[in-house]
Structures are given as structure tokens and as C-alpha cells.
XYZ file of C-alpha atoms in Angstrom:
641
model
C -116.814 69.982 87.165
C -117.735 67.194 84.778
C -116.930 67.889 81.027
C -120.653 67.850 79.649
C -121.491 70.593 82.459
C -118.504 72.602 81.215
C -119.733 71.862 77.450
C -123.198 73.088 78.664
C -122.726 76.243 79.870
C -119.723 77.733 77.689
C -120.822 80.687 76.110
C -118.188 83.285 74.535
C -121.070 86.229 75.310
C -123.545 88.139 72.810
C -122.700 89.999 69.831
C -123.946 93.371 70.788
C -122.140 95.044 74.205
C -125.812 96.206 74.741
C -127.557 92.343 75.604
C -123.959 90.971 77.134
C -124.487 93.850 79.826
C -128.473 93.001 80.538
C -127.841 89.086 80.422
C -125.550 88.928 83.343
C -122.093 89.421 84.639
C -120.684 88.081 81.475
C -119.120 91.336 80.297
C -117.858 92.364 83.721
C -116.445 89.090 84.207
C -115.119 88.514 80.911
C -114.145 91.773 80.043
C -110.834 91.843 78.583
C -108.879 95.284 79.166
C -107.068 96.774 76.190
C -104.894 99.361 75.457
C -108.096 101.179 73.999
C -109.718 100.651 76.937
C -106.960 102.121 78.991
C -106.723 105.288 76.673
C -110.032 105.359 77.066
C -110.388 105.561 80.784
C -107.301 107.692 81.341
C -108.528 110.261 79.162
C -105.573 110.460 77.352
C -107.339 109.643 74.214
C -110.844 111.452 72.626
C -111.567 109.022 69.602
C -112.263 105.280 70.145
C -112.039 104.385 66.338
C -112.856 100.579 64.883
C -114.654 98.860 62.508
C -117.750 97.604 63.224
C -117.926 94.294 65.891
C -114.452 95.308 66.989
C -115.231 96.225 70.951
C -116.210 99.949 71.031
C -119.437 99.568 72.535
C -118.227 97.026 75.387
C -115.279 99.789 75.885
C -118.767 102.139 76.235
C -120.952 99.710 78.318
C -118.046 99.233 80.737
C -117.468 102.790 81.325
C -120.779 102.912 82.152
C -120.622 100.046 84.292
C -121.125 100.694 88.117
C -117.881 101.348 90.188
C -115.676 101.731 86.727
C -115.921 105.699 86.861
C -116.253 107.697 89.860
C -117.271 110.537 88.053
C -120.944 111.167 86.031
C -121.622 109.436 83.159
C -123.763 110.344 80.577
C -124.578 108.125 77.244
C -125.350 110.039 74.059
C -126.843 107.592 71.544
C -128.546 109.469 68.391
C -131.953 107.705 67.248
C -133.213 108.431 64.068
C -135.467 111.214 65.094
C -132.259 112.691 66.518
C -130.248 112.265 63.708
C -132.318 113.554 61.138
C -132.411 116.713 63.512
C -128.779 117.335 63.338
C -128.386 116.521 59.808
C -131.144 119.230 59.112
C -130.060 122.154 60.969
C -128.396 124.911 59.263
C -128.019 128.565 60.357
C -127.404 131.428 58.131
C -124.195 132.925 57.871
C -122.304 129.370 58.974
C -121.109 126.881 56.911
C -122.408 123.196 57.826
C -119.871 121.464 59.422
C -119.861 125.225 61.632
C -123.926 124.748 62.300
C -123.612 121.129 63.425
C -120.702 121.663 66.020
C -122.995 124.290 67.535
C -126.071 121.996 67.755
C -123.619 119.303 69.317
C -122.182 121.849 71.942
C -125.717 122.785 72.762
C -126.348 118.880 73.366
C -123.372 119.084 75.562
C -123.921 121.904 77.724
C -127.726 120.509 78.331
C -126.765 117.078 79.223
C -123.820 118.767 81.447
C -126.220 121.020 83.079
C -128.851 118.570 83.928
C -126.225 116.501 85.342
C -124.987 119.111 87.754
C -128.837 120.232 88.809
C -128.214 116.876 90.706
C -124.915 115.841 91.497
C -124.016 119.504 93.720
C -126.257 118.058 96.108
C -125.860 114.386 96.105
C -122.225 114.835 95.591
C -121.026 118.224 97.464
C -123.952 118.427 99.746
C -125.181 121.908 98.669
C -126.786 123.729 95.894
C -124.069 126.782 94.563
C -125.549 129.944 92.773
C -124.482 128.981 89.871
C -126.123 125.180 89.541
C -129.518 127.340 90.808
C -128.940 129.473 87.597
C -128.410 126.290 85.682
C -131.808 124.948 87.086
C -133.786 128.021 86.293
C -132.589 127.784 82.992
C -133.397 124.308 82.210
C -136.918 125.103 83.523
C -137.473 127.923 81.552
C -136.356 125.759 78.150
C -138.155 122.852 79.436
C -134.475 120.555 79.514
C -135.499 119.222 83.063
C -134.297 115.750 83.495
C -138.190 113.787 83.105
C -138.654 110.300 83.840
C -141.210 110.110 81.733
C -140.602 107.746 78.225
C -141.136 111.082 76.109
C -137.888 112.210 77.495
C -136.170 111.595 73.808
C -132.850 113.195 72.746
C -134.639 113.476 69.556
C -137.564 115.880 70.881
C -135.087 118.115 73.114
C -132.674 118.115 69.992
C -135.610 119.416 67.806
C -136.706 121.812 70.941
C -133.020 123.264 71.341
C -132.536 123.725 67.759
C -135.927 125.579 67.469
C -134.578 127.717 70.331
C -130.739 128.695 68.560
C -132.586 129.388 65.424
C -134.513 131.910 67.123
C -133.945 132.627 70.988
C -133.468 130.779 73.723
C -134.855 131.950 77.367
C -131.422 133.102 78.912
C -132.993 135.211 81.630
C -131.353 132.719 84.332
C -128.332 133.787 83.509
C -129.128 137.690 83.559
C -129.031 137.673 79.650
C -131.897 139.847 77.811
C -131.725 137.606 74.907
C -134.549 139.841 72.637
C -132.479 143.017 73.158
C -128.418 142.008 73.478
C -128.679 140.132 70.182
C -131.014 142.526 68.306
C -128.119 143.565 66.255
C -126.082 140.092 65.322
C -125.229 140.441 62.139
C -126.371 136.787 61.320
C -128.817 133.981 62.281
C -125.155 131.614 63.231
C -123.908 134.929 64.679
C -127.026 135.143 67.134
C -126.582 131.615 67.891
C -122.886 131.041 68.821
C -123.659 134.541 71.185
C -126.232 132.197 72.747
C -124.416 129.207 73.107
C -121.668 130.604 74.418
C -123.740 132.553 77.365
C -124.881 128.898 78.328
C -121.542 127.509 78.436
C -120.347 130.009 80.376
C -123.112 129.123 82.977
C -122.231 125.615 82.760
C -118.554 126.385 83.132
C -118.994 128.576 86.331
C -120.778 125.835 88.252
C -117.857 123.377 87.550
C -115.608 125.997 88.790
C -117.933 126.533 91.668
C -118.191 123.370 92.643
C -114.349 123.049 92.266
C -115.351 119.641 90.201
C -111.746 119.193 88.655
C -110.158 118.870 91.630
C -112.962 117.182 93.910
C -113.386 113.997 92.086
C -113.399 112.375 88.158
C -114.591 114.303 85.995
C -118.325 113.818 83.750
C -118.019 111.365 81.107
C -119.653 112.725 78.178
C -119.949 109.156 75.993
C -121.615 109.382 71.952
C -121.963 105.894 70.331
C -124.097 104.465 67.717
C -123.480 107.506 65.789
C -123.167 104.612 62.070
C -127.543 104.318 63.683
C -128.179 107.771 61.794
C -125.221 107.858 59.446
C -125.049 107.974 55.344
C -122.959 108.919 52.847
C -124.442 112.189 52.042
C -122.561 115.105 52.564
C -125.225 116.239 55.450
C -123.961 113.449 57.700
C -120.810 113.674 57.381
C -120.823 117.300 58.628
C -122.980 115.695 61.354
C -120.194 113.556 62.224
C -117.320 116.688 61.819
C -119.349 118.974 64.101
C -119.503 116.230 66.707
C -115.669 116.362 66.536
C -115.063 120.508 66.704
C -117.825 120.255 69.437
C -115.841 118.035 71.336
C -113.026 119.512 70.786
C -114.389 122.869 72.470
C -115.615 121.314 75.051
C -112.051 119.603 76.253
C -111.235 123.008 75.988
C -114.266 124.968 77.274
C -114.671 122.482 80.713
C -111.145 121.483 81.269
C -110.758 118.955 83.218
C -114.272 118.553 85.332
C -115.672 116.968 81.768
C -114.134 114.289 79.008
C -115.734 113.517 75.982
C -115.610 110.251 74.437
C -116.493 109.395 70.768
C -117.086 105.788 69.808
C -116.276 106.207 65.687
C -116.540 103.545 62.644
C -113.273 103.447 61.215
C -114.862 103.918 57.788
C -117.158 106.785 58.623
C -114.246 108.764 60.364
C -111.804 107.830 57.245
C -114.485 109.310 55.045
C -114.356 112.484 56.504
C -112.643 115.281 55.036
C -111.845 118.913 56.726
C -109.899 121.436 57.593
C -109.264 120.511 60.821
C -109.149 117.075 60.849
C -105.198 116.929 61.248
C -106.110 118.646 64.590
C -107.106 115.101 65.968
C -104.745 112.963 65.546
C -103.182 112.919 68.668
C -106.891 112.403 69.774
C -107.308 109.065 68.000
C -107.169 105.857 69.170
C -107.544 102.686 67.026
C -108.711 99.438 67.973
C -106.529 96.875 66.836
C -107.092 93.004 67.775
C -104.294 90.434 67.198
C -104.488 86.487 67.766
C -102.992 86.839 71.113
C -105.639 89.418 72.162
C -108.255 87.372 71.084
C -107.273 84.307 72.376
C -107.465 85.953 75.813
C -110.715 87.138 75.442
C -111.694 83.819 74.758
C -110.397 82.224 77.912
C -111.590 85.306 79.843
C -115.183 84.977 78.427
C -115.252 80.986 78.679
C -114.167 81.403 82.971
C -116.793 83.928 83.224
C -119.501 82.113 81.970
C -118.443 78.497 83.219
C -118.026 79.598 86.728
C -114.403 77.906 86.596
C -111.950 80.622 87.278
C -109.300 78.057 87.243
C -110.361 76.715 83.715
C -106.740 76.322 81.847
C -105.589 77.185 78.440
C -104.630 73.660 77.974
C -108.152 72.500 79.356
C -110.371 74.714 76.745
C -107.957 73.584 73.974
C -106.876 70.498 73.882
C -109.881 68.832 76.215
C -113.097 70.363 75.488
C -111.873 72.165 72.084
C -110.343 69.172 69.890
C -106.671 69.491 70.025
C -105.823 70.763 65.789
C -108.354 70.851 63.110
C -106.916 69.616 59.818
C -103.889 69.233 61.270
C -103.738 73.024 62.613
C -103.927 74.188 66.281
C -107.493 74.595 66.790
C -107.209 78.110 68.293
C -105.482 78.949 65.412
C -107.941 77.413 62.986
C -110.648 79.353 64.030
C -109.012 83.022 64.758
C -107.214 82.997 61.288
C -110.950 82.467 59.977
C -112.344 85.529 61.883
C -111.890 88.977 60.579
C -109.643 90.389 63.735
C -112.249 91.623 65.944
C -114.226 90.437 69.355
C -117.511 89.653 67.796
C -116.565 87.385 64.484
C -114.731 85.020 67.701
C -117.466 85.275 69.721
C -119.677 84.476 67.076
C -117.756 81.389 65.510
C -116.795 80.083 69.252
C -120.144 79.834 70.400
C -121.583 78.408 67.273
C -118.619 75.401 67.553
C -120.373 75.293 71.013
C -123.863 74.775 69.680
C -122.858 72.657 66.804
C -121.134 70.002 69.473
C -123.783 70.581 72.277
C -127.356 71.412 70.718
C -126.652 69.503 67.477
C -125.047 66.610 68.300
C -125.759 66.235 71.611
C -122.015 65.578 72.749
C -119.916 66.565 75.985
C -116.594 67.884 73.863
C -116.295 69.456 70.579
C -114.685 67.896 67.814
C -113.193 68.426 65.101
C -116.119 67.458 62.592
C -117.937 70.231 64.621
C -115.710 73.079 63.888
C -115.441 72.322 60.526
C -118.988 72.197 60.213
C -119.574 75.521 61.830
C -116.744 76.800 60.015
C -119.117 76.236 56.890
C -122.117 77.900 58.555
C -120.012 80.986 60.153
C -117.867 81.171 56.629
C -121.529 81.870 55.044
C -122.903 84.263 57.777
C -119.971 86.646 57.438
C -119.796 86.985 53.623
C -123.150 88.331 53.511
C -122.526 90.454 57.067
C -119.758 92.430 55.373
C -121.876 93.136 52.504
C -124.586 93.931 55.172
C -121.429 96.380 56.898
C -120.483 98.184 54.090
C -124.132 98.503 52.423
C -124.732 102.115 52.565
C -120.911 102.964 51.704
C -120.706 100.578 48.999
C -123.764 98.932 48.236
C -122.517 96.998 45.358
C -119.953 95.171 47.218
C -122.118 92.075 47.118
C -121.787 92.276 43.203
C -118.342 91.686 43.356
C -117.963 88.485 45.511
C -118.848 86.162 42.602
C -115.505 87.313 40.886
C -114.206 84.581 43.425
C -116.465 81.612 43.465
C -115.058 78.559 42.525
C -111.724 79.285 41.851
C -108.603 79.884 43.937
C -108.170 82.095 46.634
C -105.076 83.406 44.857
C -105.614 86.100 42.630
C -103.515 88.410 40.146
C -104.455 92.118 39.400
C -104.408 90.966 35.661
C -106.869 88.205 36.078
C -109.025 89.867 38.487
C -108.897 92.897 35.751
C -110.327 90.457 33.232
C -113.028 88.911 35.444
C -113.682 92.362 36.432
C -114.066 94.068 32.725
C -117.027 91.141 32.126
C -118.940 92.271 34.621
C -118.214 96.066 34.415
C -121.460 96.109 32.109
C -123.754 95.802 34.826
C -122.158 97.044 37.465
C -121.934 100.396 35.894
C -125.598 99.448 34.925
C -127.424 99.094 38.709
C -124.752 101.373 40.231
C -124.072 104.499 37.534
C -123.437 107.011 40.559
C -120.035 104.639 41.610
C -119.177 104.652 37.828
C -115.907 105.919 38.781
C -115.087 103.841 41.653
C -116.172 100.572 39.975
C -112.796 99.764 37.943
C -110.329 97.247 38.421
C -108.006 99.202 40.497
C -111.264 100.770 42.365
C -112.566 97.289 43.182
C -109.061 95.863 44.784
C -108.936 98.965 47.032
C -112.382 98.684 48.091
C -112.183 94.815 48.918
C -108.998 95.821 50.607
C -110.099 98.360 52.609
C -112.998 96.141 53.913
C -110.635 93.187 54.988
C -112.174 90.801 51.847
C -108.998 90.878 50.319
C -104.847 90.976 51.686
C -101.939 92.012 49.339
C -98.355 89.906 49.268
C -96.017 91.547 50.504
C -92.551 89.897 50.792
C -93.522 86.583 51.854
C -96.299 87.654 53.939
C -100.203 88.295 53.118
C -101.046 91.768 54.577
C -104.843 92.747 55.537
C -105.998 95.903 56.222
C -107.160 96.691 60.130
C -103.946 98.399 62.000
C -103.452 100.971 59.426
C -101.363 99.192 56.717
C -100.211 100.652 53.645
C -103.060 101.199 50.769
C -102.745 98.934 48.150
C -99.839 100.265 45.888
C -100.095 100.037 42.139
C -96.912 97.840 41.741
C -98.599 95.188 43.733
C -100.101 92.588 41.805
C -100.812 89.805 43.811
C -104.483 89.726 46.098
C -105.673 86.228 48.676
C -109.036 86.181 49.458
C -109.539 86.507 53.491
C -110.041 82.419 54.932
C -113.187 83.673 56.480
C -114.626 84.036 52.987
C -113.427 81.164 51.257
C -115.659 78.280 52.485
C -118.505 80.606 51.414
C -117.273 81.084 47.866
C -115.785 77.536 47.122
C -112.620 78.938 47.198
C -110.644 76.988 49.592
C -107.589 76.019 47.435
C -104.562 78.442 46.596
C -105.168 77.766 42.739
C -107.947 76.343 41.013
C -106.223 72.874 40.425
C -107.914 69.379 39.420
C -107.196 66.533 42.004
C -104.966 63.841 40.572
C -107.504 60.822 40.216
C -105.729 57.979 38.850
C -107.965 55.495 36.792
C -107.790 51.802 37.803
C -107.624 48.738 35.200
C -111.277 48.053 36.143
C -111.976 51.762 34.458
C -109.976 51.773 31.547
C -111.299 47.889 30.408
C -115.050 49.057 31.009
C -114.614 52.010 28.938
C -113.011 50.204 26.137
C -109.675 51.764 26.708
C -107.453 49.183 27.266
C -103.940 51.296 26.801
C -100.495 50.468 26.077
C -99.145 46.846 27.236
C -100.453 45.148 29.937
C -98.384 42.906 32.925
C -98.710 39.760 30.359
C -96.886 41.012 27.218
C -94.592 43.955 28.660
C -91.109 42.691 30.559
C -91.139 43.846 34.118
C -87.954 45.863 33.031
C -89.942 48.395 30.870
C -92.383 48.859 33.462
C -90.035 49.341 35.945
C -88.475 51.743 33.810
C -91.765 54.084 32.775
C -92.345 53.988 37.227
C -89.203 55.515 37.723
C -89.551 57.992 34.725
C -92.697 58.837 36.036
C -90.725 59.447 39.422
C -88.334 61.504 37.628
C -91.468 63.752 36.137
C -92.651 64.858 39.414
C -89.242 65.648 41.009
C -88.483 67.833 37.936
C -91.480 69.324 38.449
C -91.422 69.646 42.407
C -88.070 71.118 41.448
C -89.078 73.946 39.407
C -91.933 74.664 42.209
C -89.474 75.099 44.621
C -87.600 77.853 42.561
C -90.640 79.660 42.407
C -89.766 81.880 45.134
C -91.916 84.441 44.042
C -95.196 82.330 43.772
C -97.494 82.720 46.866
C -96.490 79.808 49.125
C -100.409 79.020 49.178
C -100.198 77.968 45.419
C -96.589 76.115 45.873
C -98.285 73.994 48.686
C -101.201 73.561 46.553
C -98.931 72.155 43.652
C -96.956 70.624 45.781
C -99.876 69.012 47.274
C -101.331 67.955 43.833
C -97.680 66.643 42.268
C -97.184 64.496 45.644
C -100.052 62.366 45.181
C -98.882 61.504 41.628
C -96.055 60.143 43.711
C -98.245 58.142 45.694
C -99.985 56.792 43.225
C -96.755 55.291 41.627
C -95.268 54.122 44.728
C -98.160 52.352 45.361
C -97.780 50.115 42.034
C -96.590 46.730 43.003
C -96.168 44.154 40.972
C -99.419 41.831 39.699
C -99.812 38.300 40.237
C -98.502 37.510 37.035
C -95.218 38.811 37.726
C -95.719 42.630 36.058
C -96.856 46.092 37.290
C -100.110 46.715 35.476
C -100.805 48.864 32.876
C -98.074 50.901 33.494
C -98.394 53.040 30.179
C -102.227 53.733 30.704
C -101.153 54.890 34.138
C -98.271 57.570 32.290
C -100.641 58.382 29.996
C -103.115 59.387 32.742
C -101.037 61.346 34.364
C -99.628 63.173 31.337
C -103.229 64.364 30.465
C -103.487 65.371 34.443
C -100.296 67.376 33.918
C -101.652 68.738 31.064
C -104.357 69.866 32.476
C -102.874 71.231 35.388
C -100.720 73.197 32.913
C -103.855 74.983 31.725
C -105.294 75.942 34.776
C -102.308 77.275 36.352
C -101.904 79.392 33.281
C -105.729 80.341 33.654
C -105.108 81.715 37.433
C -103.482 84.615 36.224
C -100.325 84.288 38.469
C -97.665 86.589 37.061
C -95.342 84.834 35.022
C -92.489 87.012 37.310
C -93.408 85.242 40.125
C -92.206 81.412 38.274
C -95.913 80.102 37.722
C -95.093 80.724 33.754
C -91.446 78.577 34.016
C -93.408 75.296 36.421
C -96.488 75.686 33.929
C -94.245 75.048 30.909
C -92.055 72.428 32.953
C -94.959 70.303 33.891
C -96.000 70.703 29.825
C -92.437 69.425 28.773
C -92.900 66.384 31.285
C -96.503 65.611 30.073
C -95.068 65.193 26.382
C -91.926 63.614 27.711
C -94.568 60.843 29.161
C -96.099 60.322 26.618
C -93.301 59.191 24.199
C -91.840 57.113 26.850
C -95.701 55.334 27.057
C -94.944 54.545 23.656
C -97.602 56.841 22.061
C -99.645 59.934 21.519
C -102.688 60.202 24.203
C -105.138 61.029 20.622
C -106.366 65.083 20.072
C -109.303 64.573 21.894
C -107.232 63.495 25.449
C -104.403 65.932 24.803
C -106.741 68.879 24.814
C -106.377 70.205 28.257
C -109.445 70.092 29.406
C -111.290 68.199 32.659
């Protein structure tokens, strides 16, 4: 297959599970199995928990996939209509979080029941007594599957709330509803007697059927539930009813039914209950690493290429360029994704528009990575503010605390950036008063994967259920996927060495210290190597800064290195001497003073060395200038760009 063919039709798949199912094979074909997914299909696990974009729905889709599952399959997805239904309902006598789980059992037993009205014939070839009893009753309520577009969750949600509040026609199942619950002490009471005559119902036909034991059992899938979700108190008892309602039914149905719950991560770590430590052995967590990711790339780019043989090697080194900026490409762009499927489906297929609609070439290249590393770096700074809106809708508020600056940060500087903004944070958001403090802000940007923590020498994000941020910790890095967005793509804010040629210094009047015809080539030969000696000193005192972020050591490094250039470089003039060799000391003394400053202004703790190379790189600065022969004047010793 020629390259620009290959170029042409690479695509990594959509961002929603929902379109990559309806455009094709793409998700079938490029579906990469997990350990989630595994839990998931073994039933061995209940709660399919991950941030947003990080697979749930394509675990869902797939389940619901033809020929996956040989059992029923039924997909609960709460619209708005639905979800202001549930958040609404209360009955007297139960708490909330009580009322909801009933609604949600109800919502179970329907969808269970409808699906058994059906599969006893189409599956066991008759129709038992008890699946007739479950048909009268639907009819009677009016739960009848309907093809019709009416057919809402959110009508027969309002309809079967309508009918536990009051009564619901049980006369299917021999029940004189009016009479046998005359005397419940309580509208929940009355209820829960109801529900549970239902269940029963529902139970018996599974048993009838023998179900358990004839063939997998019903899939009872709820997604989407972050659709109809907010951070009032009514939701989350929406969300902690969904979880004691599946929890009854596991036990209720055995094993003819599974639930599955697709969760947010930060909706399910909001909640709080009695019996939430009931489900952790019912929790799985989606965590993606490189590796995993990297797979689902080469899975996704043989799906939709039609080349099952396509190669590792092949997608990066021949139609991928083989490093970006020196670093393996693959590694370039999954370090710059927060670690879920759709951020690398998102960047891939934008470094395969860049190359292909853009630029009209038949390979990417490096130029076109880094350009849609730009345009991706921009997309997902506003996304996550976008992610977390309704859970922390100032989050966008805090991201210019990091513009232009280093990506390198120190709980003491971020405190005082922090403290001049607290004004009007506290002014547009007074009900997250108490959440919008220093300390509040780092675990919130933690928790969201905008900021990691150093630990040791590595730089820990959240996402696999890592350690809270603990108050000892002082140093934050801003994630890379951020950084291109907010300018902030250097450890510490440092100024580039720039050395200023003769041509410069004459224009500007500033003709320095000695030029090649009146200083002997021994003195200049003798400031060079000083100069020399400067920066090793210096590099020196970097490298015992074991406790500065190796970020900001490369960064210094980086900076001090080409000073080095710079005076290896110098050769000697036609006339025999080395230029303006003082001008050029001077120069760099003012860089070094400079450099000083802003290394002190990044608000590194001093216990981590950046105090002891600040003040080393200040004693070399004046040591330069009194072997140039001269102070640099107040105005050029000031520290300042």
C-alpha cells in the first residue's frame, strides 16, 4: 500500500464510543481489551469508574455489540427529563438516598420484565406462567415495550413514580394493592411493599425459566449518568440509590441478571454514605499507561487502514517522524495527553490532519506534530475547565497563575500568586470561599490531573489512585499537555543567553573595555578561560542540587551551556586579538545576574539548592566583572531584562 494511501485513510477513531460504533467497524476492529473490560464482562466487577474520555462508554458500546454477550442487554441512559424525575422523587417516611434506590429498582424490574415478555419465547420456545403474569402486569401499567419514539425512559420514569407514590395495578400478580396496603404505616412503607411484590414476579420467571443456568445472564448497563448530574445534594442521592439498587438486585436476581454502572471518577469520589465501604470490592478503575495507549494506537491505525500487518516500526518511524525534538515521537505525544483513550485519539488524528489536509503531504513530520501539539495543547486547557465546570466552575480562574512562567512551581510562590487573586475569586465564587485557598487550589488542580507533585525524583499525577497531596510537599509541575497553552514550556522562567556582537555594542555607543588593538592576546585569553571557569563553578553547584526538580537543573544547565558556546566560539580577529573580550564578560555577568533574580523569583525552596546556585552564579557575575576591569554602571547591574 503506497504511503500517501496509508497517510489518507489513518484515523485513530471518534471521540465519543457512541459515533465510533455508527461510523463503521472501527471500534470492533480497533477495540483494545483491558483489564476493565475483562472485569467487566466476567462480572466479577459492578463499577466501571474513570474520568471522563477514559474508555467507559466503548467498554459499554462493546458489550452491546452483537455476538460480545450471549445474554440480553439492556442500555439505561438517563436524559434530562429522566433525571430530573429521579432527582425529584421523595416518599414519606424514607430518607433520600432510601427513595431513589427504590425508583432505580423499579427501573430495573421494568426493563427486566419487558425483556423476559420476549426472550421466554424467542429464547426457550415457550411462554411460563410466570412471564404471562409479567405481561399482564406491564399491560395493566402501560410498561409494554412500544416502538413508537414516545417510548422515553423519562415518561415511564415519571409514570412509575406516579404509580409507587400512590398504587400500582398489581392484580397480575394476585396482589389487591387498595386493600393489602391500606394499613402501611408510611407513603416509603407502601412503596417498598409494592416494589418488592414486583420483584418477586420478576424473580420467579428467571427461576422459571431456569435463566442462570440456561445461558448468560441480562446485562443491565447505566451510562451517561454525569448527562443529568450536579453537585446538589439531590443528585448525588440519585447517584447513591443507583448503587443500593444495584446492589439489591445482584442480590435479588442472582445470577440470571448483572448490573453494570459506568461512573465518573469525580462524581463517585464525591459521594458520601453509609454504605459506600460496601462497594469496594465492586469497583473497578480505569487506569491507562503509555504502553496501553500505545496499543490502542496501533490497534486503531490497522483497523482503519485496512493493513493488519501495519508494524510498530512502520507507524513510527515511517509515516510518524522518527523523534520530535529529539524525543521518540510516541513518546512525545502520549506524555502530552492526559492518560486516557480520547486525549490520544484526539492529538493522533489531528497530527494526521495537520500533515494530510493542511499540508497536503504523504508522511507526517515533525513540524506537524509540533504544530498540532500547539492546537491540541489549547483545546484541552479549556476542555478540562469545560470537565470540571459544574464541580468547580472557577477552575478556569486559576490557570493564569501559570502563564508565562515556568512549569515548576513551589507551594510558597504559588501561595503568593494565589493571595493576589484571592480578591476576586472569593468575589465571583463566595459559595467555594472555603475551598478557594492556597492549599484548596493545589488539591483541586491535583485532583484534576493540571498539576503532579515531586516525589523522590519522580513527578506524580493523579489518575491510578495516588496519594493526595500531603502538606509537607512543596513542590507542583504543571501537566505538558497544558504548558504550550499557557507559555509555560520551560522548567523555570529563565532569560536566553543572547550574547551582543561588536556590531551592537559600537551602534549603541557602548564600546566596552579594550578592544583586539590595544589589549595583549594574553589578557584576553585569560578573561576566556575565567569566563570558562564561571560556568563550570556554576554547572558545579547545579549538579549538587539534588533536590532541585531535574526539569529546572536541565533548564540551567541548558541556559549556562550556551554561555560556553558562546566563548568557545571566540577566535581570534584578524588583527591578531579576540574581540572585545571584556564587553563580552560584562554581558554575561549582567545575564548571570539576571538569571540570579529570576531563579530567586520562581519560588524554588531554598532546601532543594536553588538558594546556594542562585547566590553562586551572583558571586561569579561580580567575580566577572572585576576581572573585565570594571563595574557594569547601576543602571546594567540592576537585574532586570
Amino acid at each position: 500500500m503506497a504511503g500517501e494511501s496509508v497517510l489518507a485513510n489513518l484515523h485513530f477513531g471518534r471521540e465519543d464510543a457512541e459515533r465510533d460504533v455508527t461510523d463503521g467497524l472501527l471500534l470492533r476492529g480497533g477495540f483494545l481489551s483491558t483489564n476493565a473490560t475483562r472485569a467487566a464482562v466476567s462480572g466479577r466487577k459492578m463499577l466501571i469508574i474513570g474520568r471522563k474520555g477514559s474508555g467507559k462508554s466503548a467498554i459499554c458500546m462493546r458489550l452491546m455489540a452483537d455476538g460480545v454477550h450471549g445474554g440480553g442487554k439492556v442500555l439505561i441512559t438517563p436524559d434530562d427529563a429522566a433525571g430530573d424525575e429521579i432527582r425529584r422523587f421523595e416518599l414519606q417516611g424514607l430518607p433520600g438516598d432510601s427513595a431513589k434506590s427504590l425508583i432505580w429498582r423499579y427501573v430495573f424490574a421494568v426493563n427486566a420484565a419487558r425483556h423476559l415478555v420476549t426472550h421466554a419465547a424467542d429464547a426457550h420456545g415457550r411462554k411460563a406462567a410466570s412471564v404471562k403474569a409479567l405481561r399482564r402486569f406491564l399491560k395493566q401499567n402501560d410498561e409494554l415495550p412500544s416502538d413508537y419514539p414516545g417510548d422515553r425512559l423519562g415518561d415511564r420514569l415519571a409514570q412509575g413514580a406516579r404509580g409507587l407514590q400512590t398504587a400500582l395495578s398489581l392484580e397480575a400478580f394476585g396482589f389487591k394493592a387498595g386493600v393489602e396496603l391500606a394499613h402501611a404505616p408510611s407513603e416509603g412503607a407502601r412503596a417498598a411493599r409494592q416494589l418488592d411484590v414486583v420483584e418477586r414476579g420478576v424473580a420467579d420467571a428467571f427461576a422459571e425459566l431456569d435463566c442462570a443456568a440456561a445461558h448468560e445472564p441480562l446485562l443491565l448497563l447505566v451510562d451517561q449518568l454525569e448527562q443529568v448530574w450536579s453537585v446538589e445534594p439531590e443528585s448525588n442521592s440519585m447517584v447513591i440509590g443507583l448503587l443500593l439498587a444495584a446492589k439489591h438486585a445482584a442480590g435479588l436476581y442472582g445470577q440470571a441478571v448483572r448490573c453494570l454502572l459506568f461512573l465518573r471518577s469525580d462524581i463517585y469520589d464525591s459521594l458520601s454514605f453509609g454504605e459506600g465501604d460496601k462497594f469496594h470490592g465492586d469497583e473497578l478503575r480505569i487506569v491507562w499507561t503509555e504502553h496501553a495507549l500505545r496499543e490502542l494506537a496501533m490497534a486503531r491505525a490497522r483497523a482503519s487502514t485496512g493493513a493488519a500487518g501495519l508494524s510498530a516500526e512502520r507507524l513510527w518511524r515511517e509515516i510518524f517522524p522518527e523523534s520530535v525534538r529529539g524525543e521518540d515521537t510516541a513518546a512525545f505525544i502520549f506524555s502530552r495527553c492526559l492518560p486516557r483513550p480520547r486525549d490520544a485519539i484526539q492529538f493522533l488524528n489531528l497530527c494526521q490532519e495537520t500533515a494530510w489536509l493542511t499540508h497536503g503531504r504523504d508522511r507526517i513530520t515533525d513540524t506537524d506534530v509540533l504544530q498540532a501539539s500547539r492546537q491540541f495543547s489549547a483545546w484541552k486547557l479549556k476542555d478540562l475547565a469545560q470537565e470540571y465546570l459544574i464541580a468547580h466552575p472557577f477552575l478556569e480562574r486559576l490557570f493564569p497563575l501559570f502563564q508565562n512562567t515556568g512549569y515548576v512551581v513551589s507551594r510558597a510562590a504559588l501561595g503568593s500568586r494565589f493571595e493576589e487573586a484571592a480578591q476576586t475569586l472569593h468575589r465571583l465564587f463566595p459559595a467555594y470561599a472555603e475551598a478557594l485557598t492556597p492549599s484548596g487550589a493545589i488539591d483541586i488542580l491535583y485532583s484534576v490531573g493540571f498539576l503532579g507533585v515531586r516525589r523522590g525524583n519522580d513527578v506524580v499525577f493523579a489518575g491510578g489512585g495516588e496519594l493526595a497531596v500531603q502538606p509537607h510537599e512543596t513542590e507542583f509541575h504543571v501537566h505538558p499537555c497544558f504548558r504550550e497553552a499557557l507559555g509555560a514550556t520551560s522548567a523555570i522562567d529563565l532569560r536566553r543567553f543572547e550574547p551582543v556582537v561588536a556590531g551592537d555594542r559600537i551602534a549603541s555607543g557602548n564600546t566596552g573595555f579594550g578592544g583586539a588593538g590595544n589589549t595583549g592576546v594574553s589578557r584576553e585569553y585569560r578573561l576566556l578561560a575565567e569566563l570558562t571557569r564561571s560556568c563550570h563553578s556554576i554547572l558545579s553547584q547545579v549538579g549538587r542540587a539534588v533536590g532541585m526538580a531535574q526539569d529546572a537543573r536541565d533548564e540551567l544547565t541548558q541556559q549556562i551551556g550556551r554561555v560556553l558556546t558562546d566563548a568557545s566560539a571566540a577566535r581570534p580577529q584578524a588583527g591578531g586579538g579576540y574581540g572585545d573580550t571584556a564587553s563580552r564578560l560584562l554581558t554575561t555577568a549582567h545575564y548571570f545576574t539576571t538569571l540570579a533574580a529570576q531563579l530567586r523569583a520562581s519560588g524554588l525552596d531554598d532546601t532543594t539548592g536553588a538558594g546556594s546556585v542562585a547566590q553562586r552564579i551572583e558571586d561569579e557575575a561580580r567575580r566577572l566583572r572585576r576581572m573585565a576591569g570594571g563595574a557594569y554602571g547601576s543602571s546594567g547591574d540592576s537585574g532586570g531584562r
